[in-house]
Coordinates of C-alpha atoms in Angstrom, one line a residue:
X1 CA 2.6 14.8 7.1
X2 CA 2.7 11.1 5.7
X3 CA 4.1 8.2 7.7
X4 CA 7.4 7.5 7.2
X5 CA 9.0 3.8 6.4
X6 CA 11.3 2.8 9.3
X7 CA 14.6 2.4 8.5
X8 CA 17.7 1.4 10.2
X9 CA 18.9 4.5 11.4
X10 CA 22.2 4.9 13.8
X11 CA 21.5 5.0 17.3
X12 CA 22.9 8.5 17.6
X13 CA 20.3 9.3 14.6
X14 CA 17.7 8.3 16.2
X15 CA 17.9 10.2 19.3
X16 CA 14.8 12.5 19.5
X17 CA 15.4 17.1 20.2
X18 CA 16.1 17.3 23.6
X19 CA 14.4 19.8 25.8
X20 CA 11.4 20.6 28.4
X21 CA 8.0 21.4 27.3
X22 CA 8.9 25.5 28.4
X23 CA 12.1 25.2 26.4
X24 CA 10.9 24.5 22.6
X25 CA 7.7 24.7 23.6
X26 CA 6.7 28.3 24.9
X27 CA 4.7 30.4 22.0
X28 CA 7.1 32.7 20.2
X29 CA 4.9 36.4 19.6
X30 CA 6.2 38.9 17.4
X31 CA 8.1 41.0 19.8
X32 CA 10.0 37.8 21.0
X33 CA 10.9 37.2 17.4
X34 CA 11.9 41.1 16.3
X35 CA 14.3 41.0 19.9
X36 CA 12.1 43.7 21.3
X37 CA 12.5 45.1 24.6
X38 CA 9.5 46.2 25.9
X39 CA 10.4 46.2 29.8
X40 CA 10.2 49.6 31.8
X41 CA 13.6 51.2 32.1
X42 CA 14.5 50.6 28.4
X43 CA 17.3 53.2 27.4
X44 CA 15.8 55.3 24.9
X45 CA 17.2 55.0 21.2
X46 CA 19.5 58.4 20.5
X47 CA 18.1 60.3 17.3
X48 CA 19.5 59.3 14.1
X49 CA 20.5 62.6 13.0
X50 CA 22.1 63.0 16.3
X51 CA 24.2 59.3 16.1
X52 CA 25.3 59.9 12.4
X53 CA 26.8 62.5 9.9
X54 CA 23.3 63.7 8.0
X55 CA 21.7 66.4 7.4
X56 CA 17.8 66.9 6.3
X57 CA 17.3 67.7 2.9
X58 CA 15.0 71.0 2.5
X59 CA 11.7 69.2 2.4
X60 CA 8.5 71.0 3.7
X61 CA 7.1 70.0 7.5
X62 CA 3.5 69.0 8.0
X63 CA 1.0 71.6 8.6
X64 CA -2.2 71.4 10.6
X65 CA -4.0 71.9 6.6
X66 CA -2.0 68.7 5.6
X67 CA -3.4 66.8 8.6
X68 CA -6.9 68.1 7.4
X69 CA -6.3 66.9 4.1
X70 CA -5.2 63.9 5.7
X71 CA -7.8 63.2 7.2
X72 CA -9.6 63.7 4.1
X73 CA -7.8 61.1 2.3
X74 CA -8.2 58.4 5.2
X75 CA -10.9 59.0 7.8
X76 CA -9.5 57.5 10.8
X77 CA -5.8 56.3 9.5
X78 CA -3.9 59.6 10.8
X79 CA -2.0 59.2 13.6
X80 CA -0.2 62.3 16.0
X81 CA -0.6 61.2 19.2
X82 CA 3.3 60.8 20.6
X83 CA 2.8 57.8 22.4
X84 CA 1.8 55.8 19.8
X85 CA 4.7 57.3 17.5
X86 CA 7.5 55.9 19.9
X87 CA 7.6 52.3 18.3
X88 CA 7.5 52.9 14.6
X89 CA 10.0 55.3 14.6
X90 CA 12.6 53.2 16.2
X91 CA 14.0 50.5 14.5
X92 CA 13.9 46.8 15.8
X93 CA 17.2 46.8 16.7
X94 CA 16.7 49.5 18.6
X95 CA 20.0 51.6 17.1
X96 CA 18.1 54.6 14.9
X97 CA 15.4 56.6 15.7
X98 CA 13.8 59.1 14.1
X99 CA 11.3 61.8 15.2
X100 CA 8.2 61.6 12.8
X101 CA 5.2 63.3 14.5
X102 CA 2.5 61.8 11.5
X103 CA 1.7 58.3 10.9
X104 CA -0.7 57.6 8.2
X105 CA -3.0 54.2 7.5
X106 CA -4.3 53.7 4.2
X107 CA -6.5 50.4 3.2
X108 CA -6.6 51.1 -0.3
X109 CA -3.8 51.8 -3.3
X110 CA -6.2 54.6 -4.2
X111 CA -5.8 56.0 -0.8
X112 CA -2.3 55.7 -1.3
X113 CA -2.5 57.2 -4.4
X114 CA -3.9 60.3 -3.4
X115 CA -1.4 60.6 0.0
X116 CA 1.4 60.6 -2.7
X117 CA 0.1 63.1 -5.3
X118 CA -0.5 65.5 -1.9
X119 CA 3.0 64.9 -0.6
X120 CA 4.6 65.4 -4.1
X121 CA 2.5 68.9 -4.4
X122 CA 3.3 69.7 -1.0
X123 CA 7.3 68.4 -1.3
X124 CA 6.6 66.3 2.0
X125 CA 9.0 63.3 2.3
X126 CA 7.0 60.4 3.0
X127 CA 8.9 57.1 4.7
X128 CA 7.0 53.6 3.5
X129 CA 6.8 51.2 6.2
X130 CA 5.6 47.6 6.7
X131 CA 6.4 44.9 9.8
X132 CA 9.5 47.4 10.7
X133 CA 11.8 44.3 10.6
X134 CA 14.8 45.4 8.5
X135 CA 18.0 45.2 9.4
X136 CA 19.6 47.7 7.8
X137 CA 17.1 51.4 8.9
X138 CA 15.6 51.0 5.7
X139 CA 11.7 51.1 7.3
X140 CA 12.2 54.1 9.6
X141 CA 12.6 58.1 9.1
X142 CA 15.6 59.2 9.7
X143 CA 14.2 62.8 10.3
X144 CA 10.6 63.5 10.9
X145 CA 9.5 62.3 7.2
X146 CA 5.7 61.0 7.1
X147 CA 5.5 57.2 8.0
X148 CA 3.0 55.8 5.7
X149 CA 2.2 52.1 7.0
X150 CA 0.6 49.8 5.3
X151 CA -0.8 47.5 8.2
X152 CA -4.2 47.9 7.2
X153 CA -3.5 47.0 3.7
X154 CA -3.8 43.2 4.6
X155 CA -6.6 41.9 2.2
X156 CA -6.0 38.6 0.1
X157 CA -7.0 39.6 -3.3
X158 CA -7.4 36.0 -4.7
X159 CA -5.7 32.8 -5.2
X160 CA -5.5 30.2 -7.7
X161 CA -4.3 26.9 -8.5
X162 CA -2.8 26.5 -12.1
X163 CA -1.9 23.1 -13.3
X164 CA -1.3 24.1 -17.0
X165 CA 2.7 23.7 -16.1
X166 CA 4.8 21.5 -16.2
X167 CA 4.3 20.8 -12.3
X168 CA 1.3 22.9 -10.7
X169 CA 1.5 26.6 -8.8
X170 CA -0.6 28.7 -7.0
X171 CA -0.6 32.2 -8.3
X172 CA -1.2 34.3 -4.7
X173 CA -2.5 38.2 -5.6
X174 CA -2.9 39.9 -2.1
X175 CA -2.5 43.5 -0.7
X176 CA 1.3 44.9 0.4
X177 CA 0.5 44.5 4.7
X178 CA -0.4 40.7 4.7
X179 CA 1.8 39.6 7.2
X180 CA 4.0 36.3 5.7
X181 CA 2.9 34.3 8.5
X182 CA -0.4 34.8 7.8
X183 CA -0.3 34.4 4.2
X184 CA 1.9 31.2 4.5
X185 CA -1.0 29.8 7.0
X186 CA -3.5 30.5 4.2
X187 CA -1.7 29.1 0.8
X188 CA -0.8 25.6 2.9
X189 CA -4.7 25.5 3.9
X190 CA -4.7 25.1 0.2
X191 CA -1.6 22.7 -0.3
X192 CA 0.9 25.2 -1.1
X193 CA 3.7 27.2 0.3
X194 CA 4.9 30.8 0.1
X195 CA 8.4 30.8 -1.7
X196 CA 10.1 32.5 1.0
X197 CA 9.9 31.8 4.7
X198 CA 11.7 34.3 7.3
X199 CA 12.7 34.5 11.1
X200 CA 10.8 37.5 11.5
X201 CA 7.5 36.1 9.5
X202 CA 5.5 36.7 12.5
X203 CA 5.5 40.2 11.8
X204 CA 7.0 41.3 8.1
X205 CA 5.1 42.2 5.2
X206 CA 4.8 40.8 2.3
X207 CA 4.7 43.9 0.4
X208 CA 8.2 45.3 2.7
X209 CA 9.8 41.2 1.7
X210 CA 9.0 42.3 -2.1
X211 CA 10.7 46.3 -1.5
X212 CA 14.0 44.7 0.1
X213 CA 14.2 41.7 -2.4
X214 CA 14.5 39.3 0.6
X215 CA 16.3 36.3 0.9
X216 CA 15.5 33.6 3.6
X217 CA 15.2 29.8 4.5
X218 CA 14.3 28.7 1.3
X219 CA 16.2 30.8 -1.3
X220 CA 18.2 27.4 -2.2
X221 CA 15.2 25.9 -3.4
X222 CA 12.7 28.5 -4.7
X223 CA 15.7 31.4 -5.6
X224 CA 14.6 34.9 -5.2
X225 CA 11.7 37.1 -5.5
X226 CA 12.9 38.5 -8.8
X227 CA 12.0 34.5 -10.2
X228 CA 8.8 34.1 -8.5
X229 CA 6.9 37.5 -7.9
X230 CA 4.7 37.1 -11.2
X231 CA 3.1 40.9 -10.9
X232 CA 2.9 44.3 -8.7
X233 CA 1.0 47.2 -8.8
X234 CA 2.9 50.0 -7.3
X235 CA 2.6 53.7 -6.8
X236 CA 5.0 56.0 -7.6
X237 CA 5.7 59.7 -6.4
X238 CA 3.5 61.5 -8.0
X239 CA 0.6 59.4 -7.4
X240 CA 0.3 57.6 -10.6
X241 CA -0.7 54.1 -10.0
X242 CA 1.6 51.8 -12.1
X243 CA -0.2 48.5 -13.0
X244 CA 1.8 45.8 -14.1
X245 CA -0.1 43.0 -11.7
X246 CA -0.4 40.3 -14.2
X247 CA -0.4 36.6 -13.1
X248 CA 1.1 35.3 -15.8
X249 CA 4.7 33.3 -15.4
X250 CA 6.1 34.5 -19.2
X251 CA 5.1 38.0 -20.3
X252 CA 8.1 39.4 -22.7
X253 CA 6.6 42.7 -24.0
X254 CA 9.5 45.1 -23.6
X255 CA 10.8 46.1 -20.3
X256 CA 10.1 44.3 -16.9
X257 CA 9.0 47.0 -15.3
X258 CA 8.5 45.4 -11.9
X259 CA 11.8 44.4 -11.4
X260 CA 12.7 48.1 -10.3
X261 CA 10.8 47.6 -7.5
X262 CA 12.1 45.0 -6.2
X263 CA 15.0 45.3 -4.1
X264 CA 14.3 49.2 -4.4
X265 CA 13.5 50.0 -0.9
X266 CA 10.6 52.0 -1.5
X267 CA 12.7 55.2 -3.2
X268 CA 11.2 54.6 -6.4
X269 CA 7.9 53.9 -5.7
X270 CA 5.3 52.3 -3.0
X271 CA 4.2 48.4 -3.6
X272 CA 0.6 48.1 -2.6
X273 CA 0.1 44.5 -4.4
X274 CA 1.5 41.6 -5.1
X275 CA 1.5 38.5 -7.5
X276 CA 3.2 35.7 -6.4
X277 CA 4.0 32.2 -7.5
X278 CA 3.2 29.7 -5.0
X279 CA 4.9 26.2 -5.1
X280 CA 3.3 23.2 -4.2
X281 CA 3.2 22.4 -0.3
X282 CA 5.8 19.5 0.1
X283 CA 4.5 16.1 1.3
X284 CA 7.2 15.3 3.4
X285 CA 9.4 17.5 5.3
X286 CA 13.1 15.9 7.1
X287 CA 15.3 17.9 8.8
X288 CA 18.5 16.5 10.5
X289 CA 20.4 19.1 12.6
X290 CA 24.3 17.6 12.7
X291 CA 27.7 19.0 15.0
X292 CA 30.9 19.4 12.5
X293 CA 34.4 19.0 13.6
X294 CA 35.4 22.3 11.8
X295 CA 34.5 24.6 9.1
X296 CA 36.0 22.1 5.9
X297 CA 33.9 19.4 7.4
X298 CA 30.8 21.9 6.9
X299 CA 31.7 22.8 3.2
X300 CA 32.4 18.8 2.4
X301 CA 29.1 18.2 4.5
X302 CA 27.6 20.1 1.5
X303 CA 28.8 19.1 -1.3
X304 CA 28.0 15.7 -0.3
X305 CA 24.9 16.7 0.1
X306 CA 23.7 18.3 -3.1
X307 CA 25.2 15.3 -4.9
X308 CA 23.7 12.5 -2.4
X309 CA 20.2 14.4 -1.8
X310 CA 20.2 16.5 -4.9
X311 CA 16.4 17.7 -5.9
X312 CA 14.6 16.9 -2.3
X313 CA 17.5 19.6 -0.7
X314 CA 15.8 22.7 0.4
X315 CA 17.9 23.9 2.8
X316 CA 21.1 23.8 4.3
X317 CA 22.1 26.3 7.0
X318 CA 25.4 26.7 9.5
X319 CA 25.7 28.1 13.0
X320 CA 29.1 28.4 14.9
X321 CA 29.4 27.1 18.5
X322 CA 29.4 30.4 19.9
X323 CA 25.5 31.0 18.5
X324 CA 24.6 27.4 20.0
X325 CA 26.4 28.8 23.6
X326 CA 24.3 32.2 23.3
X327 CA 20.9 30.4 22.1
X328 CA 21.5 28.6 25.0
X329 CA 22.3 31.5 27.4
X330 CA 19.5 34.0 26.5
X331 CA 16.8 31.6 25.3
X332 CA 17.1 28.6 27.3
X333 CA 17.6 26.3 23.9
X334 CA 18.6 23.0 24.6
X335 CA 21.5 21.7 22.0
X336 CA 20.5 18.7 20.9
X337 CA 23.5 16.8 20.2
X338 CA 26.9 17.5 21.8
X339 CA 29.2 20.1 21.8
X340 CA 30.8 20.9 18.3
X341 CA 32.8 23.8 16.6
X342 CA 30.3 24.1 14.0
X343 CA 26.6 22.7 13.2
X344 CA 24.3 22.0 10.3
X345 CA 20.4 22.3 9.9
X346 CA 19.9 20.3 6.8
X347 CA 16.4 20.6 5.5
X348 CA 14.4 17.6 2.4
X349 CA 11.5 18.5 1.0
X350 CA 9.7 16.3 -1.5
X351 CA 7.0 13.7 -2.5
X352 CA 7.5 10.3 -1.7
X353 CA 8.5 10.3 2.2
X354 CA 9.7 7.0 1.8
X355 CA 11.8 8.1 -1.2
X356 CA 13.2 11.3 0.7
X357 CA 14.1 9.4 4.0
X358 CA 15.9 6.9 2.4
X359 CA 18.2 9.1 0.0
X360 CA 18.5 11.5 3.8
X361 CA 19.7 8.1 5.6
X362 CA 21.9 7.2 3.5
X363 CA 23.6 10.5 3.2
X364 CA 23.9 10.7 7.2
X365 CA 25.2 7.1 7.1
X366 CA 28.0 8.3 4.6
X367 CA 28.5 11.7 6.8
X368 CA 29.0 9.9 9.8
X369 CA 31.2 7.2 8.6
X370 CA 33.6 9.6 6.8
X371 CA 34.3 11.5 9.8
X372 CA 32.3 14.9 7.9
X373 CA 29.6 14.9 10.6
X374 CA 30.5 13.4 14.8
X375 CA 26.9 13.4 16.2
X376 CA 23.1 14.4 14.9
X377 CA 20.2 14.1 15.3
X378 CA 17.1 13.7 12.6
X379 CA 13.2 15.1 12.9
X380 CA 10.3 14.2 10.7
X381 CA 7.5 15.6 12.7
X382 CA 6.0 18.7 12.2
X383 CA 6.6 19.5 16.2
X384 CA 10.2 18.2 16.1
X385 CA 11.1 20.2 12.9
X386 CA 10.4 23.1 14.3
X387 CA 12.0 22.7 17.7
X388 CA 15.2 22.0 15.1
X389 CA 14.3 25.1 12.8
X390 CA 13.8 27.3 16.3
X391 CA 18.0 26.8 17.1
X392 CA 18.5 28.5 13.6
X393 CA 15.6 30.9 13.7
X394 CA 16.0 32.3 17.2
X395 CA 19.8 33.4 16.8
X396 CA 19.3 37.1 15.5
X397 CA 16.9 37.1 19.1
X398 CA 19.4 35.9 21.1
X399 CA 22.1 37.8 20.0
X400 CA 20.1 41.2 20.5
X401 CA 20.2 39.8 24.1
X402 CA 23.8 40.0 24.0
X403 CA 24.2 43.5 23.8
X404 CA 24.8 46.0 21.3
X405 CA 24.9 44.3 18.1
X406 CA 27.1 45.3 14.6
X407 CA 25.4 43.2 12.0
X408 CA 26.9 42.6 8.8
X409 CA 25.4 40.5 5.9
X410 CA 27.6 39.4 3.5
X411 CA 27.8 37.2 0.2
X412 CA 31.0 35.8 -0.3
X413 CA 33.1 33.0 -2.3
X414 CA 31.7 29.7 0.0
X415 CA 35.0 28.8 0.7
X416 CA 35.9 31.5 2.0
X417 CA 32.6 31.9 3.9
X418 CA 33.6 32.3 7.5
X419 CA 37.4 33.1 7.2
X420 CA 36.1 37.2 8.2
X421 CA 35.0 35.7 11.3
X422 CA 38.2 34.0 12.1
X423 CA 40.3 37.2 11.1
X424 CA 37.9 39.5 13.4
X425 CA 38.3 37.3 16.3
X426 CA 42.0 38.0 16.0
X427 CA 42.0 42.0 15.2
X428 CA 39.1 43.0 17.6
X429 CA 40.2 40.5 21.0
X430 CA 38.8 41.7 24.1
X431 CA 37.1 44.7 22.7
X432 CA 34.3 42.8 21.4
X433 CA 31.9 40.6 23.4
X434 CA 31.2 37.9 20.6
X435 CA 32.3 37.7 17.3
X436 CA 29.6 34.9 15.4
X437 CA 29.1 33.6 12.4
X438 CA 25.9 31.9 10.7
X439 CA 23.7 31.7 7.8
X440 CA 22.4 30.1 4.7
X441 CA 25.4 28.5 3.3
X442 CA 23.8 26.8 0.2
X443 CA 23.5 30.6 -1.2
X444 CA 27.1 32.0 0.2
X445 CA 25.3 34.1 2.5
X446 CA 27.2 35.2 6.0
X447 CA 25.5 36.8 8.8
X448 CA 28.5 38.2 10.5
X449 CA 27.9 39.4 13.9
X450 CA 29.9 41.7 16.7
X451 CA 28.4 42.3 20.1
X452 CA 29.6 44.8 22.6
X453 CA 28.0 46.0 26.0
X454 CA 27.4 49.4 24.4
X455 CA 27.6 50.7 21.2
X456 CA 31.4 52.0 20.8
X457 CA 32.7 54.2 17.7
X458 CA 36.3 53.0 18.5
X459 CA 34.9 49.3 18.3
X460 CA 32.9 51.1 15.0
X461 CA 35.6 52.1 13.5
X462 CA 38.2 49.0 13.8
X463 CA 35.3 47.1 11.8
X464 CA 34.5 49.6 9.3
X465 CA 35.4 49.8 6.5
X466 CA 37.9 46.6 7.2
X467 CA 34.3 44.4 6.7
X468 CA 33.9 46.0 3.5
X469 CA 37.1 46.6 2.1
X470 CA 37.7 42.5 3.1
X471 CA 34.7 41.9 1.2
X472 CA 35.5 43.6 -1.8
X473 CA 38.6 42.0 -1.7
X474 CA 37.0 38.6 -2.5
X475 CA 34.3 39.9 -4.9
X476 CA 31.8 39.7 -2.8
X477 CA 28.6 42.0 -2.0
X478 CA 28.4 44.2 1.3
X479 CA 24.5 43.3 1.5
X480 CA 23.4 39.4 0.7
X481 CA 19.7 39.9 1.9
X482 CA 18.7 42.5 4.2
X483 CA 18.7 45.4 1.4
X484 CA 20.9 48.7 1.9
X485 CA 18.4 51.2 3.8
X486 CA 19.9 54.1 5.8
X487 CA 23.1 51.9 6.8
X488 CA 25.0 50.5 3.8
X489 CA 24.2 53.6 1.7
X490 CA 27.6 55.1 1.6
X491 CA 29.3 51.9 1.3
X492 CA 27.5 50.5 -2.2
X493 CA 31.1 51.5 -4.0
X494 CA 32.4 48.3 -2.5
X495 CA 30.0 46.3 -4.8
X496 CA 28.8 48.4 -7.5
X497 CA 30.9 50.5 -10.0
X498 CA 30.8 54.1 -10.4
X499 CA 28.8 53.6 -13.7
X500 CA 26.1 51.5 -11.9
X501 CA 25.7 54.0 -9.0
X502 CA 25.3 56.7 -11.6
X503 CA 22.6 55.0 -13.4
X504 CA 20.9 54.2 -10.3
X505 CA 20.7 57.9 -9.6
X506 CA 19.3 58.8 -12.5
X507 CA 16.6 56.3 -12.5
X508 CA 15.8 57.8 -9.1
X509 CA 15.7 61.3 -10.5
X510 CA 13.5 60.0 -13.6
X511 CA 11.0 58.1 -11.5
X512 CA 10.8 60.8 -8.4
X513 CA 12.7 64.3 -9.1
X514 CA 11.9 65.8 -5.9
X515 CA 13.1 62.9 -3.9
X516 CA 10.2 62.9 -1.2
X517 CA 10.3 58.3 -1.5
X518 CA 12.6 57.5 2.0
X519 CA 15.0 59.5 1.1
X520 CA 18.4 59.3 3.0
X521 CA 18.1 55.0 1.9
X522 CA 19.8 53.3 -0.6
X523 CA 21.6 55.8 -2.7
X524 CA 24.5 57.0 -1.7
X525 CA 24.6 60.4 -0.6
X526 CA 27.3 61.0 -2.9
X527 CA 27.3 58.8 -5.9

């Protein structure tokens, strides 16, 4: 981080995070950032197929000569006992389970290669799995369909710097079970940066980011993986290793092949590697976390700030009071500015730090003397910016602290952006625990959340399909960035026409006819 010029900031400005050492300062592990439970006494998760309306297709169960073959395939990367299949066959959130009794571990695409072609001969459904950090039971079985992880599958491959552009990138090629914590500490060793950055990239793979096309913290300044994954080699059903891993950023030879995977949730194929573009690593880094009067103060805050801060913007996320109050509650979070309806994590990125924190002060200067923004508070320290960064992050943690948790990920007209929240308040009253709102605003995208003491198919039922069918009513789309998976598969009609969900049952039944790829995700059951 460079030194910054002093300016003349307002005293409120100027007033450093609050909080103790143990507060912002306590290591955050994986299982503190997936929400896990791991204390004895943990009610166990009841079985998918005994929770929801589905029935197991007539695939073929695993027989001790499968396990030999196996075996075969990977020496050492078959896994039965039943103790070690408790975790990945429950999903973060704890709220589906499924009952696989094989876990397999390849290293290699080869090795996944040859799994597949014996699962396609043998008609065994096989369920892909990375970090196990989707929201939406698109990583676990839903019956007792192979888990094949790829955890071991965590070799960078190679990475270069290219400066032939018209501003220089670093082309990343690495293996599908590098975790994106991992691989972000090793690009910015080099002076760049992954082009997505998550809450849960302590523990997600890149390879599981690529099948669910996800979104994140810096969407608004990178867009999505469709734009900068460059390559992937993938294999599909049968076995047949597709190679369409090039590194190069304009390749128009017919169809884009790779852009099926992405965003395909492992039904059409398994991603074992990835090309990815690599921006350069920013040489200075603000972020000013602000309290709004109400939600048109927000959406003003914002479009002041695209036209003030323009190309250094990277971010720009909102939070509701009631997320500060749980934050606070569960994870011992200190606010640090006062009390407000809503708040604002604004994020610069750029070159010059000079430059950047003089176009950021004068922005704040203009929020706070138009009445857009009452109090804030402004870090340019790597230490500080993440203690800002951890009040956004941490919310999906806290929340699962709350209780039973109904999560809903919505894009929507911004305008309209948090109106659902205000209507659900009203039509669900005492019957839900907390009804939040949050998310990356600059993209349209709402994390709308509902938490009860239990889970409650009357409390189920008053939200769906009114979520969806309120959606739909502003053209909208019933997933933003967590992907479909076992959850939203019945309720893609309320963002895709009947021709679309035809055609993507068809490209399903070209690319694997016996349907063995995590099957009961992402199609409808009845298009």
């Amino acid at each position: 981080m460079l030194p910054r010029r002093p300016l003349a900031w307002p005293a409120w400005l100027l007033r450093g995070a609050p909080g103790a050492a143990g507060s912002w300062g306590r290591p955050v592990g994986p299982l503190a950032r997936r929400g896990c439970c791991s204390a004895p006494g943990t009610p166990e998760v009841p079985l998918t197929r005994e929770r929801y309306p589905v029935r197991r297709l007539p695939f073929s169960t695993v027989s001790k000569q499968d396990l030999a073959a196996f075996e075969r395939i990977v020496p050492g990367g078959v896994v039965t006992d039943p103790e070690a299949l408790q975790a990945p066959n429950v999903d973060w959130l704890r709220t589906l389970r499924g009952c696989s009794k094989v876990l397999l571990r390849p290293r290699t695409s080869e090795e996944v290669s040859h799994i597949l072609r014996h699962c396609h001969e043998r008609n065994l459904a096989v369920n892909p799995q990375g970090g196990n950090t989707g929201m939406v039971g698109g990583s676990v079985p839903v019956f007792d369909e192979i888990i094949l992880s790829t955890a071991r599958m965590n070799r960078v491959l190679s990475f270069h710097s290219v400066s032939a552009w018209s501003l220089s990138a670093g082309i990343l090629v690495c293996q599908a079970g590098c975790v994106l914590e991992e691989l972000s500490r090793y690009v910015e060793e080099r002076d760049f940066i992954m082009p997505l950055d998550l809450g849960a990239k302590g523990s997600c793979h890149i390879g599981g980011n690529v099948a669910t096309n996800a979104g994140g913290l810096r969407f608004l300044r990178y867009g999505s993986l469709h734009g900068t994954v460059l390559g992937l080699e993938v294999v599909l059903a049968d076995g047949t290793v597709l190679d369409c891993l090039t590194s190069l950023r304009k390749d128009n030879t017919g169809y884009d092949l790779k852009q099926l995977f992405i965003g395909s949730e492992g039904t059409l194929g398994i991603i074992t590697t990835v090309s990815i573009l690599c921006p350069p690593k920013p040489r200075a880094v603000n972020v000013a976390f602000l309290g709004c009067p109400g939600f048109a103060e927000v959406l003003q805050t914002f479009s002041t700030c695209k036209g003030m801060l323009g190309e250094i913007l990277s971010a720009f996320e909102f939070m509701d009071a009631v997320c500060m109050q749980l934050v606070g509650r569960h994870l011992h979070l200190a606010s640090p500015v006062q009390e407000s309806p809503f708040y604002v994590l604004i994020e610069t990125s750029g070159s010059n730090a000079g430059h950047d924190a003089e176009k950021l002060g004068h922005f704040l200067e203009h929020a706070l003397g138009s009445g857009l923004v009452t109090d804030g508070t402004m870090a340019t320290d790597q230490r500080k910016v993440k203690m800002l960064w951890a009040l956004r992050e941490r919310i999906t943690e806290a929340l699962s602290r709350d209780g039973y948790v109904y999560k809903y990920d919505l894009s929507l007209p911004v305008e309209r952006l948090y109106d659902i929240v205000t209507d659900l308040r009203a039509r669900l009253g005492p019957h839900a625990k907390h009804v939040v709102g949050y998310g990356h605003l600059g993209d349209g995208n709402l994390h709308l959340n509902v938490t009860a003491e239990a889970f409650s198919p009357s409390l189920l039922a008053a939200l769906e399909p009114h979520v969806y069918e309120w959606t739909a009513g502003q053209q909208g789309s019933v997933s933003a960035e967590h992907g479909v998976g076992f959850r939203k598969r019945d309720v893609l009609g309320y963002s895709k026409p009947p021709g679309a969900l035809q055609l993507m049952q068809q490209l399903k039944a070209l690319l694997d006819p016996k349907g063995i790829l995590n099957p009961y995700k992402t199609l409808p059951s009845q298009a």
